[in-house]
Amino acid sequence: MKNVLMRIGANWLFMIAVVLLYFILGLWNFQAVIASLETFLGLLKRILPILVLVFALIYLSNLFLNPKVVSRYLGEGTKKAGWIIAIIAGIFSAGSIYLWYTLLKDLKSKGMREALIATFL
Amino acid sequence: MVQKDTMQQSRWKQAGKGLLNNIKMSIPILLGVLLLIGLVNTLVHKEFFARIFTGNRALDPLIGAIFGSIAAGNPMTSYVIGGELLKNGISLVAVLAFIVSWVTVGSVQLLAESMSLGKKFALLLNGIALLMAVVIAVLTVLISGIFG
């Protein structure tokens, strides 16, 4: 059982858990499920352009940013420049905060400081 | 020249592969968060927020911050609700704490944040943001009192 869960992965398990919540709610209040799905679709439509932007940025970061570059500007040794980049990027980043988790995770794996991630968010 | 082109193509391929991995990992989390926000927005009615405040000046900012963190969705909604709360006689500090917390703390997406950026990081960030929502609310009212 544990192996099966590990193979599915925490991210898919999270989504399955939410879908199950919908099923449970549906047994009790089907109208609420329809209303929730309408809100979900509305949100999805609104965030799609920003999501495309985020994925484009991830592609570009994969192409041009290596751990050495990220560490130099956004890593542990960074001084003022890293903070300024994080603050300005945070101000100008569009859309909901959760859209940026993927890009930040990618930059973190390349050496970005957690303090700068927090500043961006 | 040919070798350079091949290297370039290989870099693009590698970047594309990395992007596909990212998409595969993030889509279920993203869809889960959006579904949860849909659920919270449907089940938690706007009128509910007016009923949670006690009238206690010390307690209300904390209540505002806590319920602001549970609420999800467009920050603009929080301004509308905030305006209604003020009309209902809720203190400005409590309403400000509610709005700041709505924007900076995300209980609904906490799990997604933990999975992407680490549990300790997500808990610390949201915990500090929750406390700071109250501090910012108090400071805003104090400063606007001085200049107003």
PDB file of N, CA and C in Angstrom, chain A residues 38-93:
ATOM      1  N   GLU A  38     -17.914  25.761 -10.930  1.00  0.00           N
ATOM      2  CA  GLU A  38     -18.017  26.986 -11.739  1.00  0.00           C
ATOM      3  C   GLU A  38     -16.937  27.987 -11.329  1.00  0.00           C
ATOM      4  N   THR A  39     -16.754  28.130  -9.993  1.00  0.00           N
ATOM      5  CA  THR A  39     -15.702  29.035  -9.503  1.00  0.00           C
ATOM      6  C   THR A  39     -14.341  28.542  -9.973  1.00  0.00           C
ATOM      7  N   PHE A  40     -14.134  27.224  -9.867  1.00  0.00           N
ATOM      8  CA  PHE A  40     -12.865  26.611 -10.294  1.00  0.00           C
ATOM      9  C   PHE A  40     -12.583  26.928 -11.767  1.00  0.00           C
ATOM     10  N   LEU A  41     -13.600  26.742 -12.620  1.00  0.00           N
ATOM     11  CA  LEU A  41     -13.400  26.979 -14.056  1.00  0.00           C
ATOM     12  C   LEU A  41     -13.125  28.456 -14.339  1.00  0.00           C
ATOM     13  N   GLY A  42     -13.820  29.334 -13.609  1.00  0.00           N
ATOM     14  CA  GLY A  42     -13.607  30.775 -13.754  1.00  0.00           C
ATOM     15  C   GLY A  42     -12.177  31.146 -13.399  1.00  0.00           C
ATOM     16  N   LEU A  43     -11.707  30.570 -12.276  1.00  0.00           N
ATOM     17  CA  LEU A  43     -10.330  30.840 -11.831  1.00  0.00           C
ATOM     18  C   LEU A  43      -9.325  30.323 -12.859  1.00  0.00           C
ATOM     19  N   LEU A  44      -9.594  29.111 -13.336  1.00  0.00           N
ATOM     20  CA  LEU A  44      -8.680  28.475 -14.294  1.00  0.00           C
ATOM     21  C   LEU A  44      -8.556  29.325 -15.555  1.00  0.00           C
ATOM     22  N   LYS A  45      -9.706  29.845 -16.016  1.00  0.00           N
ATOM     23  CA  LYS A  45      -9.714  30.679 -17.228  1.00  0.00           C
ATOM     24  C   LYS A  45      -8.893  31.944 -16.992  1.00  0.00           C
ATOM     25  N   ARG A  46      -9.013  32.480 -15.761  1.00  0.00           N
ATOM     26  CA  ARG A  46      -8.332  33.741 -15.457  1.00  0.00           C
ATOM     27  C   ARG A  46      -6.811  33.567 -15.317  1.00  0.00           C
ATOM     28  N   ILE A  47      -6.417  32.416 -14.787  1.00  0.00           N
ATOM     29  CA  ILE A  47      -4.971  32.264 -14.531  1.00  0.00           C
ATOM     30  C   ILE A  47      -4.201  31.677 -15.716  1.00  0.00           C
ATOM     31  N   LEU A  48      -4.919  31.149 -16.716  1.00  0.00           N
ATOM     32  CA  LEU A  48      -4.226  30.472 -17.823  1.00  0.00           C
ATOM     33  C   LEU A  48      -3.137  31.321 -18.496  1.00  0.00           C
ATOM     34  N   PRO A  49      -3.431  32.603 -18.821  1.00  0.00           N
ATOM     35  CA  PRO A  49      -2.369  33.394 -19.464  1.00  0.00           C
ATOM     36  C   PRO A  49      -1.127  33.527 -18.578  1.00  0.00           C
ATOM     37  N   ILE A  50      -1.354  33.696 -17.263  1.00  0.00           N
ATOM     38  CA  ILE A  50      -0.208  33.857 -16.362  1.00  0.00           C
ATOM     39  C   ILE A  50       0.539  32.531 -16.230  1.00  0.00           C
ATOM     40  N   LEU A  51      -0.233  31.449 -16.254  1.00  0.00           N
ATOM     41  CA  LEU A  51       0.390  30.125 -16.170  1.00  0.00           C
ATOM     42  C   LEU A  51       1.310  29.888 -17.365  1.00  0.00           C
ATOM     43  N   VAL A  52       0.858  30.316 -18.537  1.00  0.00           N
ATOM     44  CA  VAL A  52       1.693  30.185 -19.745  1.00  0.00           C
ATOM     45  C   VAL A  52       2.980  31.002 -19.557  1.00  0.00           C
ATOM     46  N   LEU A  53       2.826  32.214 -18.991  1.00  0.00           N
ATOM     47  CA  LEU A  53       3.998  33.073 -18.735  1.00  0.00           C
ATOM     48  C   LEU A  53       4.975  32.384 -17.773  1.00  0.00           C
ATOM     49  N   VAL A  54       4.418  31.799 -16.699  1.00  0.00           N
ATOM     50  CA  VAL A  54       5.270  31.123 -15.707  1.00  0.00           C
ATOM     51  C   VAL A  54       6.032  29.962 -16.357  1.00  0.00           C
ATOM     52  N   PHE A  55       5.318  29.157 -17.171  1.00  0.00           N
ATOM     53  CA  PHE A  55       5.993  28.019 -17.806  1.00  0.00           C
ATOM     54  C   PHE A  55       7.034  28.492 -18.824  1.00  0.00           C
ATOM     55  N   ALA A  56       6.744  29.618 -19.494  1.00  0.00           N
ATOM     56  CA  ALA A  56       7.733  30.171 -20.435  1.00  0.00           C
ATOM     57  C   ALA A  56       8.980  30.609 -19.663  1.00  0.00           C
ATOM     58  N   LEU A  57       8.770  31.221 -18.494  1.00  0.00           N
ATOM     59  CA  LEU A  57       9.906  31.661 -17.680  1.00  0.00           C
ATOM     60  C   LEU A  57      10.715  30.467 -17.179  1.00  0.00           C
ATOM     61  N   ILE A  58      10.009  29.373 -16.837  1.00  0.00           N
ATOM     62  CA  ILE A  58      10.713  28.168 -16.384  1.00  0.00           C
ATOM     63  C   ILE A  58      11.580  27.616 -17.529  1.00  0.00           C
ATOM     64  N   TYR A  59      11.003  27.613 -18.742  1.00  0.00           N
ATOM     65  CA  TYR A  59      11.759  27.133 -19.912  1.00  0.00           C
ATOM     66  C   TYR A  59      13.013  27.990 -20.108  1.00  0.00           C
ATOM     67  N   LEU A  60      12.834  29.323 -20.027  1.00  0.00           N
ATOM     68  CA  LEU A  60      13.966  30.226 -20.215  1.00  0.00           C
ATOM     69  C   LEU A  60      15.005  30.055 -19.106  1.00  0.00           C
ATOM     70  N   SER A  61      14.501  29.832 -17.881  1.00  0.00           N
ATOM     71  CA  SER A  61      15.455  29.648 -16.772  1.00  0.00           C
ATOM     72  C   SER A  61      16.228  28.345 -16.946  1.00  0.00           C
ATOM     73  N   ASN A  62      15.553  27.303 -17.492  1.00  0.00           N
ATOM     74  CA  ASN A  62      16.254  26.042 -17.765  1.00  0.00           C
ATOM     75  C   ASN A  62      17.321  26.242 -18.843  1.00  0.00           C
ATOM     76  N   LEU A  63      16.995  27.146 -19.765  1.00  0.00           N
ATOM     77  CA  LEU A  63      17.885  27.373 -20.904  1.00  0.00           C
ATOM     78  C   LEU A  63      19.088  28.236 -20.528  1.00  0.00           C
ATOM     79  N   PHE A  64      18.824  29.287 -19.762  1.00  0.00           N
ATOM     80  CA  PHE A  64      19.893  30.274 -19.535  1.00  0.00           C
ATOM     81  C   PHE A  64      20.462  30.316 -18.111  1.00  0.00           C
ATOM     82  N   LEU A  65      19.708  29.814 -17.138  1.00  0.00           N
ATOM     83  CA  LEU A  65      20.205  29.919 -15.760  1.00  0.00           C
ATOM     84  C   LEU A  65      20.736  28.577 -15.283  1.00  0.00           C
ATOM     85  N   ASN A  66      21.976  28.571 -14.896  1.00  0.00           N
ATOM     86  CA  ASN A  66      22.511  27.360 -14.276  1.00  0.00           C
ATOM     87  C   ASN A  66      22.753  27.661 -12.793  1.00  0.00           C
ATOM     88  N   PRO A  67      22.976  26.638 -11.980  1.00  0.00           N
ATOM     89  CA  PRO A  67      23.153  26.867 -10.538  1.00  0.00           C
ATOM     90  C   PRO A  67      24.208  27.921 -10.215  1.00  0.00           C
ATOM     91  N   LYS A  68      25.241  28.009 -11.062  1.00  0.00           N
ATOM     92  CA  LYS A  68      26.320  28.968 -10.807  1.00  0.00           C
ATOM     93  C   LYS A  68      25.791  30.407 -10.908  1.00  0.00           C
ATOM     94  N   VAL A  69      25.000  30.667 -11.952  1.00  0.00           N
ATOM     95  CA  VAL A  69      24.465  32.028 -12.158  1.00  0.00           C
ATOM     96  C   VAL A  69      23.469  32.371 -11.051  1.00  0.00           C
ATOM     97  N   VAL A  70      22.576  31.403 -10.742  1.00  0.00           N
ATOM     98  CA  VAL A  70      21.554  31.658  -9.702  1.00  0.00           C
ATOM     99  C   VAL A  70      22.228  31.906  -8.360  1.00  0.00           C
ATOM    100  N   SER A  71      23.229  31.089  -8.039  1.00  0.00           N
ATOM    101  CA  SER A  71      23.938  31.257  -6.761  1.00  0.00           C
ATOM    102  C   SER A  71      24.606  32.629  -6.694  1.00  0.00           C
ATOM    103  N   ARG A  72      25.138  33.072  -7.820  1.00  0.00           N
ATOM    104  CA  ARG A  72      25.862  34.352  -7.837  1.00  0.00           C
ATOM    105  C   ARG A  72      24.922  35.521  -7.544  1.00  0.00           C
ATOM    106  N   TYR A  73      23.733  35.506  -8.154  1.00  0.00           N
ATOM    107  CA  TYR A  73      22.828  36.652  -7.997  1.00  0.00           C
ATOM    108  C   TYR A  73      21.784  36.459  -6.902  1.00  0.00           C
ATOM    109  N   LEU A  74      21.367  35.199  -6.684  1.00  0.00           N
ATOM    110  CA  LEU A  74      20.273  34.961  -5.731  1.00  0.00           C
ATOM    111  C   LEU A  74      20.651  33.964  -4.636  1.00  0.00           C
ATOM    112  N   GLY A  75      21.905  33.588  -4.591  1.00  0.00           N
ATOM    113  CA  GLY A  75      22.337  32.568  -3.626  1.00  0.00           C
ATOM    114  C   GLY A  75      22.730  33.136  -2.277  1.00  0.00           C
ATOM    115  N   GLU A  76      23.371  32.289  -1.469  1.00  0.00           N
ATOM    116  CA  GLU A  76      23.709  32.667  -0.084  1.00  0.00           C
ATOM    117  C   GLU A  76      24.601  33.900   0.017  1.00  0.00           C
ATOM    118  N   GLY A  77      25.514  34.024  -0.929  1.00  0.00           N
ATOM    119  CA  GLY A  77      26.480  35.116  -0.830  1.00  0.00           C
ATOM    120  C   GLY A  77      25.982  36.446  -1.371  1.00  0.00           C
ATOM    121  N   THR A  78      24.744  36.454  -1.871  1.00  0.00           N
ATOM    122  CA  THR A  78      24.243  37.651  -2.554  1.00  0.00           C
ATOM    123  C   THR A  78      24.105  38.844  -1.604  1.00  0.00           C
ATOM    124  N   LYS A  79      24.310  40.028  -2.160  1.00  0.00           N
ATOM    125  CA  LYS A  79      24.153  41.222  -1.330  1.00  0.00           C
ATOM    126  C   LYS A  79      22.914  41.987  -1.789  1.00  0.00           C
ATOM    127  N   LYS A  80      23.051  43.280  -2.005  1.00  0.00           N
ATOM    128  CA  LYS A  80      21.890  44.119  -2.321  1.00  0.00           C
ATOM    129  C   LYS A  80      21.138  43.669  -3.578  1.00  0.00           C
ATOM    130  N   ALA A  81      21.883  43.314  -4.624  1.00  0.00           N
ATOM    131  CA  ALA A  81      21.254  43.021  -5.923  1.00  0.00           C
ATOM    132  C   ALA A  81      20.168  41.952  -5.803  1.00  0.00           C
ATOM    133  N   GLY A  82      20.450  40.885  -5.068  1.00  0.00           N
ATOM    134  CA  GLY A  82      19.481  39.796  -4.917  1.00  0.00           C
ATOM    135  C   GLY A  82      18.195  40.269  -4.278  1.00  0.00           C
ATOM    136  N   TRP A  83      18.323  41.093  -3.235  1.00  0.00           N
ATOM    137  CA  TRP A  83      17.135  41.609  -2.543  1.00  0.00           C
ATOM    138  C   TRP A  83      16.334  42.510  -3.478  1.00  0.00           C
ATOM    139  N   ILE A  84      17.052  43.355  -4.218  1.00  0.00           N
ATOM    140  CA  ILE A  84      16.353  44.274  -5.133  1.00  0.00           C
ATOM    141  C   ILE A  84      15.620  43.477  -6.210  1.00  0.00           C
ATOM    142  N   ILE A  85      16.283  42.450  -6.763  1.00  0.00           N
ATOM    143  CA  ILE A  85      15.651  41.610  -7.795  1.00  0.00           C
ATOM    144  C   ILE A  85      14.389  40.959  -7.229  1.00  0.00           C
ATOM    145  N   ALA A  86      14.504  40.388  -5.999  1.00  0.00           N
ATOM    146  CA  ALA A  86      13.360  39.673  -5.394  1.00  0.00           C
ATOM    147  C   ALA A  86      12.197  40.634  -5.127  1.00  0.00           C
ATOM    148  N   ILE A  87      12.508  41.830  -4.620  1.00  0.00           N
ATOM    149  CA  ILE A  87      11.433  42.790  -4.300  1.00  0.00           C
ATOM    150  C   ILE A  87      10.734  43.251  -5.581  1.00  0.00           C
ATOM    151  N   ILE A  88      11.533  43.658  -6.582  1.00  0.00           N
ATOM    152  CA  ILE A  88      10.930  44.175  -7.821  1.00  0.00           C
ATOM    153  C   ILE A  88      10.152  43.071  -8.540  1.00  0.00           C
ATOM    154  N   ALA A  89      10.752  41.877  -8.623  1.00  0.00           N
ATOM    155  CA  ALA A  89      10.057  40.756  -9.290  1.00  0.00           C
ATOM    156  C   ALA A  89       8.767  40.420  -8.540  1.00  0.00           C
ATOM    157  N   GLY A  90       8.801  40.482  -7.205  1.00  0.00           N
ATOM    158  CA  GLY A  90       7.609  40.199  -6.395  1.00  0.00           C
ATOM    159  C   GLY A  90       6.508  41.219  -6.637  1.00  0.00           C
ATOM    160  N   ILE A  91       6.909  42.494  -6.783  1.00  0.00           N
ATOM    161  CA  ILE A  91       5.910  43.545  -7.020  1.00  0.00           C
ATOM    162  C   ILE A  91       5.270  43.365  -8.394  1.00  0.00           C
ATOM    163  N   PHE A  92       6.101  43.057  -9.386  1.00  0.00           N
ATOM    164  CA  PHE A  92       5.574  42.990 -10.758  1.00  0.00           C
ATOM    165  C   PHE A  92       5.021  41.623 -11.152  1.00  0.00           C
ATOM    166  N   SER A  93       5.205  40.604 -10.308  1.00  0.00           N
ATOM    167  CA  SER A  93       4.688  39.282 -10.663  1.00  0.00           C
ATOM    168  C   SER A  93       3.161  39.324 -10.651  1.00  0.00           C
TER     169      SER A  93
END
